[in-house]
PDB file of C-alpha atoms and ligand atoms in Angstrom:
ATOM      1  CA  MET A   1      -0.033  -0.077  -0.191  1.00 98.00           C
ATOM      2  CA  HIS A   2       1.507   3.417  -0.697  1.00 98.00           C
ATOM      3  CA  LEU A   3       1.063   6.397   1.594  1.00 98.00           C
ATOM      4  CA  LEU A   4       1.026  10.245   0.637  1.00 98.00           C
ATOM      5  CA  ILE A   5       1.596  12.736   3.894  1.00 98.00           C
ATOM      6  CA  PRO A   6       0.503  16.135   2.887  1.00 98.00           C
ATOM      7  CA  ALA A   7       3.318  17.943   5.094  1.00 98.00           C
ATOM      8  CA  ALA A   8       3.430  21.514   2.973  1.00 96.00           C
ATOM      9  CA  GLY A   9       1.339  23.733   5.318  1.00 92.00           C
ATOM     10  CA  SER A  10       2.655  26.713   7.620  1.00 82.00           C
ATOM     11  CA  GLY A  11       2.333  27.320  11.240  1.00 73.00           C
ATOM     12  CA  ARG A  12       0.025  30.256  11.091  1.00 76.00           C
ATOM     13  CA  ARG A  13      -3.059  28.890  13.112  1.00 77.00           C
ATOM     14  CA  MET A  14      -0.034  27.639  15.649  1.00 76.00           C
ATOM     15  CA  GLY A  15       0.890  31.194  15.669  1.00 79.00           C
ATOM     16  CA  SER A  16       4.422  29.922  14.076  1.00 81.00           C
ATOM     17  CA  GLN A  17       7.180  31.062  12.032  1.00 83.00           C
ATOM     18  CA  ARG A  18       7.928  27.531  10.690  1.00 87.00           C
ATOM     19  CA  ASN A  19       5.818  25.071   9.538  1.00 93.00           C
ATOM     20  CA  LYS A  20       4.308  23.482  11.909  1.00 94.00           C
ATOM     21  CA  LEU A  21       4.962  20.049  11.499  1.00 97.00           C
ATOM     22  CA  LEU A  22       8.779  21.279  12.573  1.00 96.00           C
ATOM     23  CA  LEU A  23       7.648  21.927  15.807  1.00 95.00           C
ATOM     24  CA  THR A  24       8.942  19.544  18.611  1.00 95.00           C
ATOM     25  CA  LEU A  25       6.498  16.813  20.688  1.00 95.00           C
ATOM     26  CA  LEU A  26       8.493  15.254  23.693  1.00 95.00           C
ATOM     27  CA  GLY A  27      12.016  16.542  21.952  1.00 95.00           C
ATOM     28  CA  LYS A  28      11.349  14.721  18.366  1.00 96.00           C
ATOM     29  CA  PRO A  29       9.602  17.005  15.390  1.00 97.00           C
ATOM     30  CA  LEU A  30       5.869  16.804  14.957  1.00 97.00           C
ATOM     31  CA  LEU A  31       6.643  15.044  11.663  1.00 98.00           C
ATOM     32  CA  SER A  32       8.787  12.036  12.274  1.00 98.00           C
ATOM     33  CA  TRP A  33       5.669  10.807  15.102  1.00 98.00           C
ATOM     34  CA  THR A  34       3.598  10.651  12.013  1.00 98.00           C
ATOM     35  CA  LEU A  35       6.567   8.620  10.104  1.00 98.00           C
ATOM     36  CA  ALA A  36       7.885   6.691  12.491  1.00 98.00           C
ATOM     37  CA  ALA A  37       3.847   5.118  12.735  1.00 98.00           C
ATOM     38  CA  ALA A  38       3.869   5.073   9.217  1.00 98.00           C
ATOM     39  CA  GLU A  39       6.601   2.806   9.245  1.00 98.00           C
ATOM     40  CA  ALA A  40       5.677   0.457  11.955  1.00 98.00           C
ATOM     41  CA  SER A  41       2.819  -0.150   9.666  1.00 98.00           C
ATOM     42  CA  GLN A  42       2.435  -3.756   8.204  1.00 98.00           C
ATOM     43  CA  GLN A  43       0.838  -2.523   5.404  1.00 98.00           C
ATOM     44  CA  ILE A  44       2.102   0.453   3.911  1.00 98.00           C
ATOM     45  CA  SER A  45       5.336  -0.309   1.637  1.00 98.00           C
ATOM     46  CA  TRP A  46       6.565   3.303   0.017  1.00 98.00           C
ATOM     47  CA  ILE A  47       5.910   6.659   1.797  1.00 98.00           C
ATOM     48  CA  GLY A  48       5.735   9.889  -0.291  1.00 98.00           C
ATOM     49  CA  ILE A  49       6.258  13.480   1.739  1.00 98.00           C
ATOM     50  CA  MET A  50       4.506  16.542  -0.212  1.00 98.00           C
ATOM     51  CA  GLY A  51       6.398  19.839   1.553  1.00 97.00           C
ATOM     52  CA  GLN A  52       7.682  23.465   0.598  1.00 96.00           C
ATOM     53  CA  PRO A  53      11.581  22.783  -0.869  1.00 96.00           C
ATOM     54  CA  GLU A  54      12.850  25.155   1.969  1.00 95.00           C
ATOM     55  CA  ASP A  55      11.781  22.647   4.245  1.00 96.00           C
ATOM     56  CA  PHE A  56      12.956  20.060   2.815  1.00 97.00           C
ATOM     57  CA  PRO A  57      16.744  20.037   4.678  1.00 97.00           C
ATOM     58  CA  ASP A  58      14.904  19.391   8.220  1.00 97.00           C
ATOM     59  CA  PHE A  59      12.798  16.613   6.561  1.00 98.00           C
ATOM     60  CA  GLU A  60      15.859  15.013   5.536  1.00 98.00           C
ATOM     61  CA  ALA A  61      16.848  15.426   9.055  1.00 98.00           C
ATOM     62  CA  ILE A  62      13.975  13.610  10.154  1.00 98.00           C
ATOM     63  CA  LEU A  63      14.369  10.925   7.828  1.00 98.00           C
ATOM     64  CA  LYS A  64      18.272  10.745   8.939  1.00 98.00           C
ATOM     65  CA  ASP A  65      17.281   9.978  12.063  1.00 97.00           C
ATOM     66  CA  LEU A  66      14.429   7.599  11.726  1.00 96.00           C
ATOM     67  CA  SER A  67      16.431   5.831   8.910  1.00 96.00           C
ATOM     68  CA  PRO A  68      13.198   3.917   7.239  1.00 96.00           C
ATOM     69  CA  LYS A  69      13.272   0.618   6.276  1.00 97.00           C
ATOM     70  CA  LYS A  70      11.138   1.711   3.514  1.00 97.00           C
ATOM     71  CA  PRO A  71      11.284   4.140   0.324  1.00 98.00           C
ATOM     72  CA  ILE A  72      10.519   7.492   0.987  1.00 98.00           C
ATOM     73  CA  GLU A  73      10.148  10.555  -1.314  1.00 98.00           C
ATOM     74  CA  LEU A  74       9.962  13.747  -1.170  1.00 98.00           C
ATOM     75  CA  ILE A  75       7.449  15.638  -3.433  1.00 98.00           C
ATOM     76  CA  GLN A  76       7.196  19.461  -3.796  1.00 98.00           C
ATOM     77  CA  GLY A  77       4.032  20.661  -2.115  1.00 97.00           C
ATOM     78  CA  GLY A  78       1.062  23.267  -3.562  1.00 97.00           C
ATOM     79  CA  THR A  79      -0.386  26.124  -2.226  1.00 96.00           C
ATOM     80  CA  THR A  80      -3.156  24.275  -0.669  1.00 96.00           C
ATOM     81  CA  ARG A  81      -3.346  20.522   0.951  1.00 97.00           C
ATOM     82  CA  GLN A  82      -5.627  19.766  -2.303  1.00 98.00           C
ATOM     83  CA  GLU A  83      -2.780  21.025  -4.672  1.00 98.00           C
ATOM     84  CA  SER A  84       0.033  18.905  -2.243  1.00 98.00           C
ATOM     85  CA  VAL A  85      -2.111  15.800  -2.852  1.00 98.00           C
ATOM     86  CA  TYR A  86      -2.607  16.341  -6.858  1.00 98.00           C
ATOM     87  CA  ASN A  87       1.104  16.755  -6.589  1.00 98.00           C
ATOM     88  CA  GLY A  88       1.559  13.701  -4.705  1.00 98.00           C
ATOM     89  CA  LEU A  89      -0.910  11.540  -6.780  1.00 98.00           C
ATOM     90  CA  GLN A  90       1.075  12.358 -10.134  1.00 98.00           C
ATOM     91  CA  ALA A  91       4.042  11.295  -8.282  1.00 98.00           C
ATOM     92  CA  LEU A  92       3.059   8.085  -7.451  1.00 98.00           C
ATOM     93  CA  PRO A  93       5.164   5.050  -8.830  1.00 98.00           C
ATOM     94  CA  ILE A  94       3.854   3.553 -11.662  1.00 96.00           C
ATOM     95  CA  GLY A  95       1.501   0.929 -10.767  1.00 94.00           C
ATOM     96  CA  ALA A  96       0.098   2.266  -7.617  1.00 98.00           C
ATOM     97  CA  ASP A  97      -3.793   1.041  -7.459  1.00 97.00           C
ATOM     98  CA  ARG A  98      -4.321   2.082  -3.797  1.00 98.00           C
ATOM     99  CA  VAL A  99      -3.235   4.904  -1.862  1.00 98.00           C
ATOM    100  CA  LEU A 100      -3.786   6.097   1.581  1.00 98.00           C
ATOM    101  CA  ILE A 101      -3.454   9.791   2.439  1.00 98.00           C
ATOM    102  CA  HIS A 102      -2.230  11.045   5.759  1.00 98.00           C
ATOM    103  CA  ASP A 103      -2.257  14.922   6.912  1.00 98.00           C
ATOM    104  CA  GLY A 104       1.423  14.719   8.849  1.00 98.00           C
ATOM    105  CA  ALA A 105       0.125  16.929  11.639  1.00 97.00           C
ATOM    106  CA  ARG A 106      -1.920  13.682  12.732  1.00 98.00           C
ATOM    107  CA  CYS A 107       1.001  12.878  14.482  1.00 98.00           C
ATOM    108  CA  LEU A 108      -0.583  10.132  16.742  1.00 98.00           C
ATOM    109  CA  ALA A 109      -2.296   7.834  14.203  1.00 98.00           C
ATOM    110  CA  THR A 110      -0.963   4.209  15.206  1.00 98.00           C
ATOM    111  CA  PRO A 111       0.237   1.647  12.666  1.00 98.00           C
ATOM    112  CA  GLU A 112      -2.875  -0.317  13.763  1.00 98.00           C
ATOM    113  CA  LEU A 113      -5.032   2.698  12.258  1.00 98.00           C
ATOM    114  CA  PHE A 114      -3.197   2.303   9.039  1.00 98.00           C
ATOM    115  CA  ASP A 115      -2.839  -1.154   8.732  1.00 98.00           C
ATOM    116  CA  ARG A 116      -6.870  -1.091   9.378  1.00 98.00           C
ATOM    117  CA  SER A 117      -7.703   1.504   6.762  1.00 98.00           C
ATOM    118  CA  ALA A 118      -5.489  -0.304   4.325  1.00 98.00           C
ATOM    119  CA  ASP A 119      -7.366  -3.662   4.802  1.00 98.00           C
ATOM    120  CA  ALA A 120     -10.784  -1.992   4.539  1.00 98.00           C
ATOM    121  CA  LEU A 121      -9.220  -0.262   1.240  1.00 98.00           C
ATOM    122  CA  LEU A 122      -9.281  -3.860  -0.819  1.00 97.00           C
ATOM    123  CA  GLY A 123     -13.298  -3.705  -0.448  1.00 97.00           C
ATOM    124  CA  CYS A 124     -14.372  -0.524  -1.671  1.00 98.00           C
ATOM    125  CA  PRO A 125     -12.924   2.531  -3.916  1.00 98.00           C
ATOM    126  CA  GLY A 126     -13.004   5.120  -1.224  1.00 98.00           C
ATOM    127  CA  LEU A 127     -12.839   5.564   2.990  1.00 98.00           C
ATOM    128  CA  ILE A 128     -12.270   7.651   5.296  1.00 98.00           C
ATOM    129  CA  VAL A 129     -11.227   7.086   9.074  1.00 98.00           C
ATOM    130  CA  ALA A 130     -14.207   8.635  11.080  1.00 98.00           C
ATOM    131  CA  ILE A 131     -15.215   9.143  14.469  1.00 98.00           C
ATOM    132  CA  PRO A 132     -19.008  10.152  15.915  1.00 98.00           C
ATOM    133  CA  VAL A 133     -18.840  13.648  17.128  1.00 97.00           C
ATOM    134  CA  LYS A 134     -19.741  14.189  20.591  1.00 96.00           C
ATOM    135  CA  ASP A 135     -20.707  17.791  20.188  1.00 97.00           C
ATOM    136  CA  THR A 136     -24.171  19.286  19.604  1.00 98.00           C
ATOM    137  CA  ILE A 137     -23.451  21.024  15.957  1.00 97.00           C
ATOM    138  CA  LYS A 138     -24.804  24.165  14.637  1.00 98.00           C
ATOM    139  CA  VAL A 139     -24.961  25.576  11.317  1.00 97.00           C
ATOM    140  CA  VAL A 140     -24.453  29.412  11.751  1.00 98.00           C
ATOM    141  CA  ASP A 141     -24.387  32.328   9.273  1.00 98.00           C
ATOM    142  CA  GLU A 142     -22.437  35.084   8.625  1.00 97.00           C
ATOM    143  CA  ALA A 143     -23.939  37.181  11.357  1.00 98.00           C
ATOM    144  CA  ARG A 144     -23.551  34.480  13.616  1.00 97.00           C
ATOM    145  CA  ILE A 145     -27.325  33.363  14.328  1.00 98.00           C
ATOM    146  CA  VAL A 146     -27.769  29.793  14.425  1.00 98.00           C
ATOM    147  CA  ARG A 147     -29.902  28.561  11.103  1.00 98.00           C
ATOM    148  CA  ASP A 148     -29.872  24.661  11.585  1.00 98.00           C
ATOM    149  CA  THR A 149     -28.767  21.926  13.990  1.00 98.00           C
ATOM    150  CA  PRO A 150     -28.399  18.575  12.526  1.00 98.00           C
ATOM    151  CA  GLU A 151     -29.243  15.054  13.686  1.00 98.00           C
ATOM    152  CA  ARG A 152     -26.219  14.108  16.267  1.00 98.00           C
ATOM    153  CA  SER A 153     -26.619  10.763  14.702  1.00 96.00           C
ATOM    154  CA  HIS A 154     -25.709  11.305  11.373  1.00 96.00           C
ATOM    155  CA  LEU A 155     -22.727  13.351  11.950  1.00 98.00           C
ATOM    156  CA  TRP A 156     -18.997  11.930  11.986  1.00 98.00           C
ATOM    157  CA  ALA A 157     -15.914  14.005  12.382  1.00 98.00           C
ATOM    158  CA  ALA A 158     -13.509  13.277   9.864  1.00 98.00           C
ATOM    159  CA  GLN A 159      -9.972  12.341  10.069  1.00 98.00           C
ATOM    160  CA  THR A 160      -6.940  10.753   8.118  1.00 98.00           C
ATOM    161  CA  PRO A 161      -5.864   8.385   6.630  1.00 98.00           C
ATOM    162  CA  GLN A 162      -8.629   8.042   3.701  1.00 98.00           C
ATOM    163  CA  GLY A 163      -7.832   6.156   1.222  1.00 98.00           C
ATOM    164  CA  PHE A 164      -9.274   5.681  -2.314  1.00 98.00           C
ATOM    165  CA  GLU A 165      -8.387   3.555  -5.427  1.00 98.00           C
ATOM    166  CA  VAL A 166      -5.585   6.148  -7.052  1.00 98.00           C
ATOM    167  CA  LYS A 167      -6.905   6.051 -11.013  1.00 98.00           C
ATOM    168  CA  LEU A 168     -10.569   7.257  -9.446  1.00 98.00           C
ATOM    169  CA  LEU A 169      -8.912   9.949  -7.102  1.00 98.00           C
ATOM    170  CA  LYS A 170      -6.959  11.236  -9.874  1.00 98.00           C
ATOM    171  CA  GLN A 171     -10.049  11.207 -11.860  1.00 98.00           C
ATOM    172  CA  CYS A 172     -11.410  13.388  -8.915  1.00 98.00           C
ATOM    173  CA  HIS A 173      -8.978  15.715  -8.439  1.00 98.00           C
ATOM    174  CA  GLU A 174      -8.635  16.862 -12.315  1.00 98.00           C
ATOM    175  CA  ALA A 175     -12.654  17.392 -11.616  1.00 98.00           C
ATOM    176  CA  GLY A 176     -12.241  18.841  -8.681  1.00 98.00           C
ATOM    177  CA  ARG A 177      -9.324  22.053 -11.153  1.00 97.00           C
ATOM    178  CA  LEU A 178     -11.695  21.768 -13.995  1.00 98.00           C
ATOM    179  CA  LYS A 179     -14.839  23.164 -11.905  1.00 98.00           C
ATOM    180  CA  GLY A 180     -12.774  25.110  -9.878  1.00 97.00           C
ATOM    181  CA  TRP A 181     -13.768  22.960  -6.085  1.00 97.00           C
ATOM    182  CA  GLU A 182     -11.896  23.807  -2.984  1.00 97.00           C
ATOM    183  CA  VAL A 183     -12.328  21.415  -0.574  1.00 97.00           C
ATOM    184  CA  THR A 184     -10.471  20.587   2.888  1.00 95.00           C
ATOM    185  CA  ASP A 185     -10.174  16.845   2.383  1.00 96.00           C
ATOM    186  CA  ASP A 186      -9.833  14.048  -0.391  1.00 98.00           C
ATOM    187  CA  ALA A 187     -12.861  12.633  -0.019  1.00 98.00           C
ATOM    188  CA  ALA A 188     -15.150  15.396  -0.411  1.00 98.00           C
ATOM    189  CA  LEU A 189     -13.926  15.563  -4.561  1.00 98.00           C
ATOM    190  CA  PHE A 190     -15.034  12.218  -4.074  1.00 98.00           C
ATOM    191  CA  GLU A 191     -18.626  12.819  -2.535  1.00 98.00           C
ATOM    192  CA  LYS A 192     -18.507  15.694  -5.321  1.00 98.00           C
ATOM    193  CA  CYS A 193     -18.099  13.420  -8.099  1.00 98.00           C
ATOM    194  CA  GLY A 194     -20.951  10.867  -6.804  1.00 98.00           C
ATOM    195  CA  LEU A 195     -18.702   8.052  -5.647  1.00 98.00           C
ATOM    196  CA  PRO A 196     -19.190   6.214  -2.398  1.00 98.00           C
ATOM    197  CA  VAL A 197     -16.772   7.099   0.564  1.00 98.00           C
ATOM    198  CA  ARG A 198     -16.686   4.893   3.294  1.00 98.00           C
ATOM    199  CA  ILE A 199     -16.375   4.905   7.148  1.00 98.00           C
ATOM    200  CA  VAL A 200     -13.704   3.069   9.075  1.00 97.00           C
ATOM    201  CA  LYS A 201     -13.565   3.645  12.994  1.00 96.00           C
ATOM    202  CA  GLY A 202     -10.942   6.320  13.448  1.00 97.00           C
ATOM    203  CA  GLU A 203      -9.337   6.878  16.775  1.00 97.00           C
ATOM    204  CA  GLU A 204     -10.339   9.711  19.533  1.00 97.00           C
ATOM    205  CA  THR A 205      -6.914  10.457  20.244  1.00 98.00           C
ATOM    206  CA  ASN A 206      -6.069  10.795  16.417  1.00 98.00           C
ATOM    207  CA  LEU A 207      -6.349  14.503  16.914  1.00 96.00           C
ATOM    208  CA  LYS A 208      -5.014  17.255  14.061  1.00 96.00           C
ATOM    209  CA  VAL A 209      -2.235  19.267  15.789  1.00 95.00           C
ATOM    210  CA  THR A 210      -3.133  22.832  14.825  1.00 93.00           C
ATOM    211  CA  THR A 211      -3.402  25.013  17.736  1.00 92.00           C
ATOM    212  CA  PRO A 212      -0.641  25.243  20.893  1.00 92.00           C
ATOM    213  CA  VAL A 213      -3.549  23.348  23.041  1.00 95.00           C
ATOM    214  CA  ASP A 214      -3.409  20.511  20.924  1.00 95.00           C
ATOM    215  CA  LEU A 215       0.511  20.322  20.841  1.00 94.00           C
ATOM    216  CA  ALA A 216      -0.095  19.818  24.664  1.00 95.00           C
ATOM    217  CA  LEU A 217      -2.521  17.956  24.375  1.00 97.00           C
ATOM    218  CA  ALA A 218      -0.589  15.360  21.882  1.00 97.00           C
ATOM    219  CA  GLU A 219       2.433  15.092  24.177  1.00 96.00           C
ATOM    220  CA  PHE A 220       0.687  14.495  27.195  1.00 97.00           C
ATOM    221  CA  ILE A 221      -1.407  11.413  25.258  1.00 97.00           C
ATOM    222  CA  LEU A 222       2.485  10.515  23.910  1.00 96.00           C
ATOM    223  CA  ARG A 223       3.460  10.816  27.333  1.00 96.00           C
ATOM    224  CA  GLN A 224       0.524   8.051  28.790  1.00 95.00           C
ATOM    225  CA  ARG A 225       1.616   5.860  25.660  1.00 91.00           C
ATOM    226  CA  SER A 226       5.009   5.525  27.378  1.00 82.00           C
TER     227      SER A 226
HETATM  228  O1  C5P B 301      -3.829  23.231   8.234  1.00 65.88           O
HETATM  229  P1  C5P B 301      -4.181  21.823   8.650  1.00 65.88           P
HETATM  230  O2  C5P B 301      -3.910  21.285   9.635  1.00 65.88           O
HETATM  231  O3  C5P B 301      -5.299  21.494   7.936  1.00 65.88           O
HETATM  232  O4  C5P B 301      -3.365  20.880   7.256  1.00 65.88           O
HETATM  233  C1  C5P B 301      -3.420  19.711   7.172  1.00 65.88           C
HETATM  234  C2  C5P B 301      -2.264  18.624   6.452  1.00 65.88           C
HETATM  235  O5  C5P B 301      -2.068  19.397   5.331  1.00 65.88           O
HETATM  236  C3  C5P B 301      -0.990  19.221   7.072  1.00 65.88           C
HETATM  237  O6  C5P B 301      -0.365  18.022   7.587  1.00 65.88           O
HETATM  238  C4  C5P B 301      -0.530  20.354   6.312  1.00 65.88           C
HETATM  239  O7  C5P B 301       0.960  20.029   6.186  1.00 65.88           O
HETATM  240  C5  C5P B 301      -0.680  19.917   4.809  1.00 65.88           C
HETATM  241  N1  C5P B 301      -0.797  20.813   3.814  1.00 65.88           N
HETATM  242  C6  C5P B 301      -0.221  21.025   2.406  1.00 65.88           C
HETATM  243  N2  C5P B 301      -0.254  21.776   1.877  1.00 65.88           N
HETATM  244  C7  C5P B 301      -0.809  22.951   1.780  1.00 65.88           C
HETATM  245  C8  C5P B 301      -1.114  23.274   3.285  1.00 65.88           C
HETATM  246  C9  C5P B 301      -1.332  22.588   3.762  1.00 65.88           C
HETATM  247  O8  C5P B 301       0.252  19.399   2.759  1.00 65.88           O
HETATM  248  N3  C5P B 301      -0.770  23.759   1.195  1.00 65.88           N
END
């Protein structure tokens, strides 16, 4: 199974000048925790990381420290996550028929979650890892007036990994570029093209490190694990 890791973002919402994936968690860069889990997965055999060229020296240092047994390639990212994934799809080795995509910022995903997703992807064209939401979710307009309260039992919070047949996902990305769709995950492109996306049960601890609070929570969880 091939894995693409979008890692070409910035640290804006983290209030950091640098790519947040280079911030440290228990003394190691965030990205190295993500990569360690992917390296430990039994199903993943090839990893591509999409990054900004100015971060490549730091990514190479992380790889040197990890000394992975799997082939890992650095791929130039884009100005949006969607564009970074598009670039990653073009860089997949010939013959790659299924791919998992996992945000570098989800550094607490376990090797078992990758393996479970890879196994499930053998039986469907597209899937996302997700968990049922615990909060009641409100739809709010520009004036911050609540417009709707969707039935909670139908709401799931999407995580990554997300997995797809490569040929189909490439078609969906091409359709998105043509029609100007801007989305925040790959499943949304699949959905817009009318293709089915299956749910695989995610992990509550699989948080996306976005703000300084997430960084503190992630450190707490990693400490509990060790
Ligand atoms: O900003 P956010 O955390 O939602 O980004 C999700 C993932 O997408 C992160 O791992 C980030 O590095 C990546 N990303 C990317 N290319 C961009 C923007 C974000 O690969 N241009």
